[in-house]
Amino acid sequence: MRPAFCFLILLHAFSFSLASQVLSHRQGIDILHYDWKIEISEESDTILGKADIKIQFTRALTHFYLDFNAPDSNGKGMFISAISENGKPLTYQHKAEQLRIDRPVMVGDNIAITISYYGVPGDGLIISRNKFGDRTYFSDHWPNRAHHYLPVIDHPSEKATSEFGIRCAPHLQVVSNGIIRERTLVADSLQWVRWYSNVPLPVKVQVFAAAPFSVQEVASINGIMVSSWVFPQNRAEGFLDYMAAAEVLQQFIYWLGEGGIPLQKLANVQSKTRYGGMENAGCIFYFEESVNGKRDQEGLFAHEIAHQWFGNTVTEADWPHIWLSEGFATYLAEIYKQEVKGEVAFRAGMDIAR
């Protein structure tokens, strides 16, 4: 997140402090792995979803909860088709933003459940058209908007490994966290793409994008492949602008080390995010006007790449602490600016950040 949103972030943090007091319904649950399968359509905003979730329990419960939006009065939200464990149906209650699953468990139990569902996302997944008129799909989860279309524990304290499997039109490129495991043409008008991340992460930075992209591999920095994913119509400008991300990553690894950062690769993606930039782990989304051919977004790249250490690897335990990761990212972006543009630029940036 960019500094321009810091005041908004603080307001969010204080409001979430109240929500944090009612997290008791999530206690006793440790999500180990999410496997989301999403089918998106060119003709409709309705998605078809299937979530296979592995859970370990740290206390005995008669039932447990996930965050998952039910349909609202406008018909936006998710309708559940079925919930099962090893093929056996489970009973559940789905109201407002909570999904209650009636399944007694003991301390140390591990279970795997499957949730099948469909609906039109009210938020969290931006289905729209980019500035060139192409239909696009971008996850936009921060701070706690993933549950609008994914069954999750939508809180930064809960980290899990994950994978996204996307069924979509074959002209779309799909990018997500981690590494690509599969891309298969299943019909003339349908492909299956699967990405897998072996790094435990909060769902706020676990995302996918599907859009027409031109893709360039820029450089391998300490074994981390840096790539640019930009809209084809501004391909030349985008490749020029986003090349700076490799330089930022190299400098930060020199300063901070690479140990522990959740990067199996670093994709820099032109997107429809509502923010200036969004620090999704190894799959950073930037606002679509970040491409202009002027290479003037180094500060934005530095801020979001700094979050790979502070926010993604070292994550806030609760919402009131969000200022910690934003503070580190803001300061490191200005330190990078000092390195490449000098003291005057650094001081000016720090004055703005205050």
Short mmCIF file of C-alpha atoms in Angstrom, two decimals:
data_model
loop_
_atom_site.label_atom_id
_atom_site.label_comp_id
_atom_site.label_asym_id
_atom_site.label_seq_id
_atom_site.Cartn_x
_atom_site.Cartn_y
_atom_site.Cartn_z
CA MET A 1 0.00 0.00 0.00
CA ARG A 2 1.22 3.47 -0.86
CA PRO A 3 1.76 6.23 1.75
CA ALA A 4 -1.14 8.25 0.32
CA PHE A 5 -3.41 5.75 1.99
CA CYS A 6 -1.68 5.77 5.40
CA PHE A 7 -4.34 7.93 7.06
CA LEU A 8 -7.05 5.66 5.69
CA ILE A 9 -5.08 2.67 6.95
CA LEU A 10 -4.99 4.06 10.48
CA LEU A 11 -8.75 4.59 10.39
CA HIS A 12 -9.17 0.99 9.22
CA ALA A 13 -6.86 -0.21 11.98
CA PHE A 14 -8.86 1.45 14.74
CA SER A 15 -12.16 0.22 13.32
CA PHE A 16 -10.77 -3.30 13.01
CA SER A 17 -9.72 -3.25 16.67
CA LEU A 18 -13.39 -3.70 17.51
CA ALA A 19 -13.71 -6.54 15.04
CA SER A 20 -10.64 -8.16 16.57
CA GLN A 21 -12.44 -8.37 19.90
CA VAL A 22 -14.98 -10.76 18.38
CA LEU A 23 -12.48 -13.14 16.82
CA SER A 24 -13.37 -15.82 19.38
CA HIS A 25 -15.40 -17.69 16.77
CA ARG A 26 -12.15 -18.30 14.86
CA GLN A 27 -10.10 -19.50 17.83
CA GLY A 28 -9.00 -23.10 17.83
CA ILE A 29 -8.63 -23.22 14.04
CA ASP A 30 -5.37 -23.40 12.11
CA ILE A 31 -5.74 -23.40 8.33
CA LEU A 32 -2.94 -25.47 6.81
CA HIS A 33 -3.73 -25.21 3.10
CA TYR A 34 -6.25 -23.65 0.72
CA ASP A 35 -6.87 -25.10 -2.73
CA TRP A 36 -9.19 -22.75 -4.60
CA LYS A 37 -10.63 -23.64 -8.00
CA ILE A 38 -12.43 -20.78 -9.74
CA GLU A 39 -14.17 -20.75 -13.12
CA ILE A 40 -14.64 -17.31 -14.65
CA SER A 41 -16.74 -16.44 -17.67
CA GLU A 42 -16.55 -13.90 -20.46
CA GLU A 43 -20.36 -13.72 -20.61
CA SER A 44 -21.26 -13.33 -16.95
CA ASP A 45 -19.88 -12.02 -13.64
CA THR A 46 -20.99 -15.24 -11.94
CA ILE A 47 -18.11 -17.43 -10.80
CA LEU A 48 -18.13 -21.14 -10.01
CA GLY A 49 -15.97 -22.00 -7.02
CA LYS A 50 -14.65 -25.02 -5.20
CA ALA A 51 -12.44 -24.80 -2.12
CA ASP A 52 -10.56 -27.74 -0.63
CA ILE A 53 -9.36 -26.65 2.80
CA LYS A 54 -7.07 -28.54 5.20
CA ILE A 55 -7.58 -27.56 8.83
CA GLN A 56 -5.93 -28.47 12.12
CA PHE A 57 -7.70 -27.81 15.42
CA THR A 58 -6.07 -26.60 18.61
CA ARG A 59 -9.14 -26.99 20.81
CA ALA A 60 -12.22 -29.19 21.00
CA LEU A 61 -15.20 -27.68 19.18
CA THR A 62 -18.75 -28.71 18.33
CA HIS A 63 -18.66 -26.50 15.23
CA PHE A 64 -16.38 -23.95 13.60
CA TYR A 65 -16.60 -20.84 11.43
CA LEU A 66 -15.09 -19.47 8.26
CA ASP A 67 -15.46 -15.98 6.82
CA PHE A 68 -17.60 -16.20 3.66
CA ASN A 69 -20.16 -13.76 2.31
CA ALA A 70 -23.71 -14.97 1.78
CA PRO A 71 -25.83 -13.27 -0.91
CA ASP A 72 -27.01 -9.77 -0.02
CA SER A 73 -30.26 -8.01 -0.91
CA ASN A 74 -28.83 -7.19 -4.35
CA GLY A 75 -28.06 -10.83 -5.06
CA LYS A 76 -24.29 -10.38 -4.78
CA GLY A 77 -22.47 -12.94 -2.69
CA MET A 78 -21.90 -16.67 -2.73
CA PHE A 79 -24.50 -19.45 -2.83
CA ILE A 80 -23.28 -22.76 -1.39
CA SER A 81 -24.07 -25.90 -3.36
CA ALA A 82 -22.56 -28.41 -0.93
CA ILE A 83 -20.03 -28.90 1.87
CA SER A 84 -18.48 -32.30 2.44
CA GLU A 85 -15.66 -34.19 4.15
CA ASN A 86 -14.34 -37.20 2.25
CA GLY A 87 -17.56 -37.20 0.23
CA LYS A 88 -19.79 -37.14 3.31
CA PRO A 89 -22.14 -34.12 3.46
CA LEU A 90 -21.75 -31.71 6.36
CA THR A 91 -24.50 -29.51 7.74
CA TYR A 92 -23.90 -25.78 7.81
CA GLN A 93 -25.42 -22.34 8.32
CA HIS A 94 -24.50 -19.48 5.99
CA LYS A 95 -25.55 -15.99 7.04
CA ALA A 96 -24.16 -12.52 6.35
CA GLU A 97 -20.36 -12.85 6.41
CA GLN A 98 -20.06 -16.12 8.35
CA LEU A 99 -20.20 -19.78 7.45
CA ARG A 100 -20.82 -22.12 10.38
CA ILE A 101 -19.92 -25.77 9.77
CA ASP A 102 -21.36 -28.33 12.20
CA ARG A 103 -18.53 -30.80 12.61
CA PRO A 104 -17.35 -31.80 16.12
CA VAL A 105 -13.56 -31.99 16.47
CA MET A 106 -11.01 -32.78 19.16
CA VAL A 107 -7.67 -31.12 19.91
CA GLY A 108 -5.13 -32.13 17.25
CA ASP A 109 -7.70 -33.28 14.70
CA ASN A 110 -6.85 -32.68 11.04
CA ILE A 111 -9.68 -32.58 8.54
CA ALA A 112 -10.10 -31.74 4.86
CA ILE A 113 -13.37 -30.22 3.69
CA THR A 114 -14.70 -29.30 0.27
CA ILE A 115 -16.98 -26.32 -0.32
CA SER A 116 -18.72 -25.96 -3.70
CA TYR A 117 -20.37 -22.64 -4.45
CA TYR A 118 -21.28 -20.01 -7.04
CA GLY A 119 -22.28 -16.37 -7.23
CA VAL A 120 -21.39 -12.81 -8.20
CA PRO A 121 -18.66 -11.31 -6.00
CA GLY A 122 -19.74 -8.11 -4.30
CA ASP A 123 -16.09 -7.23 -3.67
CA GLY A 124 -12.65 -8.84 -3.42
CA LEU A 125 -12.56 -9.90 -7.09
CA ILE A 126 -12.65 -7.00 -9.55
CA ILE A 127 -14.37 -8.15 -12.74
CA SER A 128 -14.30 -5.22 -15.13
CA ARG A 129 -12.66 -3.81 -18.23
CA ASN A 130 -9.25 -2.19 -18.35
CA LYS A 131 -8.59 1.17 -19.97
CA PHE A 132 -8.27 -0.53 -23.36
CA GLY A 133 -11.70 -2.15 -23.08
CA ASP A 134 -10.51 -5.70 -22.41
CA ARG A 135 -12.36 -7.78 -19.83
CA THR A 136 -10.13 -8.51 -16.82
CA TYR A 137 -10.26 -10.28 -13.45
CA PHE A 138 -8.14 -9.15 -10.48
CA SER A 139 -8.23 -10.30 -6.88
CA ASP A 140 -8.15 -7.29 -4.57
CA HIS A 141 -8.19 -8.70 -1.05
CA TRP A 142 -6.58 -6.06 1.17
CA PRO A 143 -7.35 -5.60 3.97
CA ASN A 144 -10.04 -8.26 4.57
CA ARG A 145 -12.07 -8.59 1.36
CA ALA A 146 -11.14 -12.10 0.22
CA HIS A 147 -14.18 -13.60 1.97
CA HIS A 148 -16.48 -11.88 -0.52
CA TYR A 149 -15.78 -14.79 -2.87
CA LEU A 150 -13.44 -17.23 -1.06
CA PRO A 151 -14.18 -19.24 2.12
CA VAL A 152 -11.27 -18.25 4.38
CA ILE A 153 -10.19 -16.95 7.73
CA ASP A 154 -9.82 -13.35 6.62
CA HIS A 155 -7.35 -12.12 9.20
CA PRO A 156 -3.61 -11.39 8.95
CA SER A 157 -2.75 -13.69 11.87
CA GLU A 158 -3.89 -16.76 9.91
CA LYS A 159 -1.30 -17.97 7.39
CA ALA A 160 -1.53 -20.98 5.10
CA THR A 161 -0.06 -22.37 1.91
CA SER A 162 -2.33 -22.13 -1.10
CA GLU A 163 -3.03 -22.80 -4.74
CA PHE A 164 -5.29 -21.20 -7.30
CA GLY A 165 -6.70 -23.21 -10.18
CA ILE A 166 -8.42 -21.01 -12.77
CA ARG A 167 -10.68 -22.16 -15.62
CA CYS A 168 -11.02 -19.37 -18.14
CA ALA A 169 -10.90 -18.38 -21.80
CA PRO A 170 -7.60 -19.41 -23.46
CA HIS A 171 -6.72 -15.89 -24.63
CA LEU A 172 -6.21 -14.84 -21.01
CA GLN A 173 -2.91 -15.04 -19.16
CA VAL A 174 -3.21 -16.10 -15.51
CA VAL A 175 -0.74 -15.13 -12.79
CA SER A 176 -0.79 -15.81 -9.06
CA ASN A 177 1.44 -16.37 -6.04
CA GLY A 178 4.18 -18.97 -6.16
CA ILE A 179 4.97 -20.98 -9.26
CA ILE A 180 2.88 -22.24 -12.16
CA ARG A 181 2.16 -25.96 -11.98
CA GLU A 182 -0.07 -26.49 -14.99
CA ARG A 183 -1.54 -24.84 -18.05
CA THR A 184 -3.79 -27.10 -20.11
CA LEU A 185 -6.21 -26.41 -22.95
CA VAL A 186 -9.31 -28.40 -21.95
CA ALA A 187 -11.52 -27.21 -24.84
CA ASP A 188 -11.39 -24.76 -27.72
CA SER A 189 -12.87 -22.09 -25.46
CA LEU A 190 -11.47 -23.12 -22.07
CA GLN A 191 -8.11 -23.53 -20.36
CA TRP A 192 -7.05 -24.69 -16.90
CA VAL A 193 -4.17 -22.87 -15.17
CA ARG A 194 -2.87 -23.79 -11.72
CA TRP A 195 -0.45 -21.87 -9.51
CA TYR A 196 0.95 -23.17 -6.20
CA SER A 197 2.59 -21.34 -3.29
CA ASN A 198 4.50 -23.34 -0.68
CA VAL A 199 4.93 -20.29 1.57
CA PRO A 200 2.36 -19.74 4.37
CA LEU A 201 0.74 -16.35 3.79
CA PRO A 202 -2.28 -14.36 4.98
CA VAL A 203 -5.11 -14.31 2.46
CA LYS A 204 -4.85 -10.54 2.08
CA VAL A 205 -1.82 -11.15 -0.19
CA GLN A 206 -2.93 -14.43 -1.86
CA VAL A 207 -4.39 -13.49 -5.23
CA PHE A 208 -4.80 -14.24 -8.92
CA ALA A 209 -5.19 -12.17 -12.07
CA ALA A 210 -6.57 -13.19 -15.45
CA ALA A 211 -6.31 -10.73 -18.33
CA PRO A 212 -4.71 -10.26 -21.74
CA PHE A 213 -1.07 -9.70 -20.79
CA SER A 214 2.25 -9.32 -22.52
CA VAL A 215 4.87 -10.98 -20.32
CA GLN A 216 8.59 -10.32 -20.09
CA GLU A 217 11.15 -12.06 -17.90
CA VAL A 218 13.43 -9.23 -16.79
CA ALA A 219 16.18 -10.81 -14.70
CA SER A 220 16.97 -13.51 -12.17
CA ILE A 221 17.99 -11.86 -8.90
CA ASN A 222 19.55 -14.37 -6.48
CA GLY A 223 17.49 -17.09 -8.13
CA ILE A 224 14.25 -15.07 -8.02
CA MET A 225 12.83 -14.52 -11.50
CA VAL A 226 11.52 -10.98 -11.91
CA SER A 227 8.88 -10.56 -14.62
CA SER A 228 6.57 -7.87 -16.00
CA TRP A 229 2.91 -8.49 -16.85
CA VAL A 230 1.42 -5.54 -18.74
CA PHE A 231 -1.50 -4.92 -21.06
CA PRO A 232 -0.47 -5.62 -24.68
CA GLN A 233 -1.55 -2.19 -25.93
CA ASN A 234 1.12 -0.48 -23.76
CA ARG A 235 3.65 -3.28 -23.97
CA ALA A 236 6.71 -1.18 -24.86
CA GLU A 237 6.08 1.44 -22.18
CA GLY A 238 5.19 -1.19 -19.59
CA PHE A 239 8.32 -3.26 -20.11
CA LEU A 240 10.42 -0.10 -19.83
CA ASP A 241 8.69 1.12 -16.66
CA TYR A 242 8.51 -2.22 -14.84
CA MET A 243 12.15 -3.08 -15.52
CA ALA A 244 12.97 -0.90 -12.49
CA ALA A 245 11.51 -3.54 -10.15
CA ALA A 246 14.53 -5.81 -10.67
CA GLU A 247 16.87 -3.02 -9.60
CA VAL A 248 14.79 -2.37 -6.47
CA LEU A 249 14.73 -6.05 -5.52
CA GLN A 250 18.48 -6.37 -5.96
CA GLN A 251 19.11 -3.37 -3.70
CA PHE A 252 16.73 -4.60 -0.99
CA ILE A 253 18.28 -8.06 -0.98
CA TYR A 254 21.67 -6.37 -0.52
CA TRP A 255 20.30 -4.39 2.43
CA LEU A 256 17.93 -6.89 4.04
CA GLY A 257 19.03 -10.32 2.83
CA GLU A 258 16.80 -12.80 1.06
CA GLY A 259 16.28 -15.21 3.93
CA GLY A 260 12.62 -15.79 4.61
CA ILE A 261 11.05 -13.54 1.98
CA PRO A 262 8.11 -15.39 0.38
CA LEU A 263 9.36 -15.11 -3.19
CA GLN A 264 9.36 -18.09 -5.50
CA LYS A 265 9.29 -15.39 -8.18
CA LEU A 266 8.40 -11.70 -8.42
CA ALA A 267 5.73 -10.81 -10.97
CA ASN A 268 4.97 -7.10 -11.40
CA VAL A 269 1.46 -6.76 -12.77
CA GLN A 270 -0.42 -3.87 -14.38
CA SER A 271 -3.86 -4.20 -12.84
CA LYS A 272 -7.23 -2.79 -11.83
CA THR A 273 -6.46 -2.66 -8.10
CA ARG A 274 -8.26 0.11 -6.24
CA TYR A 275 -4.92 1.07 -4.67
CA GLY A 276 -1.80 2.61 -6.15
CA GLY A 277 -0.07 -0.67 -5.51
CA MET A 278 -0.86 -3.89 -3.68
CA GLU A 279 1.95 -5.99 -2.20
CA ASN A 280 0.57 -9.44 -3.03
CA ALA A 281 3.29 -11.98 -2.28
CA GLY A 282 5.51 -12.45 -5.32
CA CYS A 283 2.70 -11.08 -7.48
CA ILE A 284 2.50 -7.32 -6.96
CA PHE A 285 -0.40 -5.44 -8.56
CA TYR A 286 0.05 -1.81 -9.66
CA PHE A 287 -2.64 0.62 -10.81
CA GLU A 288 -3.04 0.62 -14.58
CA GLU A 289 -1.81 4.21 -15.04
CA SER A 290 1.54 3.20 -13.50
CA VAL A 291 2.56 2.48 -17.09
CA ASN A 292 3.48 5.70 -18.89
CA GLY A 293 6.92 5.08 -20.44
CA LYS A 294 8.60 7.58 -18.09
CA ARG A 295 10.10 5.18 -15.52
CA ASP A 296 8.87 7.46 -12.74
CA GLN A 297 7.37 4.84 -10.40
CA GLU A 298 10.50 3.65 -8.57
CA GLY A 299 9.04 4.81 -5.26
CA LEU A 300 5.90 2.77 -5.84
CA PHE A 301 7.91 -0.33 -6.74
CA ALA A 302 10.16 0.15 -3.70
CA HIS A 303 7.21 0.48 -1.34
CA GLU A 304 5.47 -2.67 -2.55
CA ILE A 305 8.67 -4.73 -2.78
CA ALA A 306 9.60 -3.70 0.78
CA HIS A 307 6.32 -5.27 1.88
CA GLN A 308 7.62 -8.65 0.75
CA TRP A 309 9.72 -8.52 3.93
CA PHE A 310 7.47 -6.37 6.13
CA GLY A 311 3.83 -7.35 5.85
CA ASN A 312 4.16 -10.64 3.97
CA THR A 313 7.00 -12.43 5.79
CA VAL A 314 6.73 -10.50 9.06
CA THR A 315 2.97 -10.03 9.35
CA GLU A 316 0.88 -8.05 11.81
CA ALA A 317 -0.79 -10.13 14.52
CA ASP A 318 -3.84 -7.87 14.40
CA TRP A 319 -5.23 -4.90 12.51
CA PRO A 320 -4.19 -2.13 14.93
CA HIS A 321 -0.56 -3.03 14.17
CA ILE A 322 -0.83 -2.43 10.41
CA TRP A 323 1.16 0.78 10.82
CA LEU A 324 4.26 -1.33 11.50
CA SER A 325 4.48 -2.83 8.02
CA GLU A 326 3.33 0.40 6.37
CA GLY A 327 5.94 2.33 8.34
CA PHE A 328 8.77 0.05 7.24
CA ALA A 329 7.62 0.06 3.61
CA THR A 330 7.28 3.84 3.53
CA TYR A 331 10.70 4.42 5.09
CA LEU A 332 12.50 1.83 2.94
CA ALA A 333 10.99 3.36 -0.21
CA GLU A 334 12.44 6.72 0.78
CA ILE A 335 15.81 5.16 1.62
CA TYR A 336 15.83 3.65 -1.86
CA LYS A 337 14.96 7.06 -3.30
CA GLN A 338 17.92 8.50 -1.39
CA GLU A 339 20.17 5.84 -2.93
CA VAL A 340 19.17 6.56 -6.52
CA LYS A 341 18.04 10.21 -6.49
CA GLY A 342 19.91 11.80 -3.60
CA GLU A 343 19.36 13.49 -0.27
CA VAL A 344 17.00 16.22 -1.49
CA ALA A 345 14.56 13.68 -2.93
CA PHE A 346 14.78 11.63 0.28
CA ARG A 347 14.02 14.63 2.51
CA ALA A 348 11.13 15.70 0.31
CA GLY A 349 9.64 12.21 0.44
CA MET A 350 9.97 12.02 4.21
CA ASP A 351 8.25 15.38 4.58
CA ILE A 352 5.32 14.10 2.51
CA ALA A 353 5.19 10.86 4.52
CA ARG A 354 4.85 12.84 7.74
#
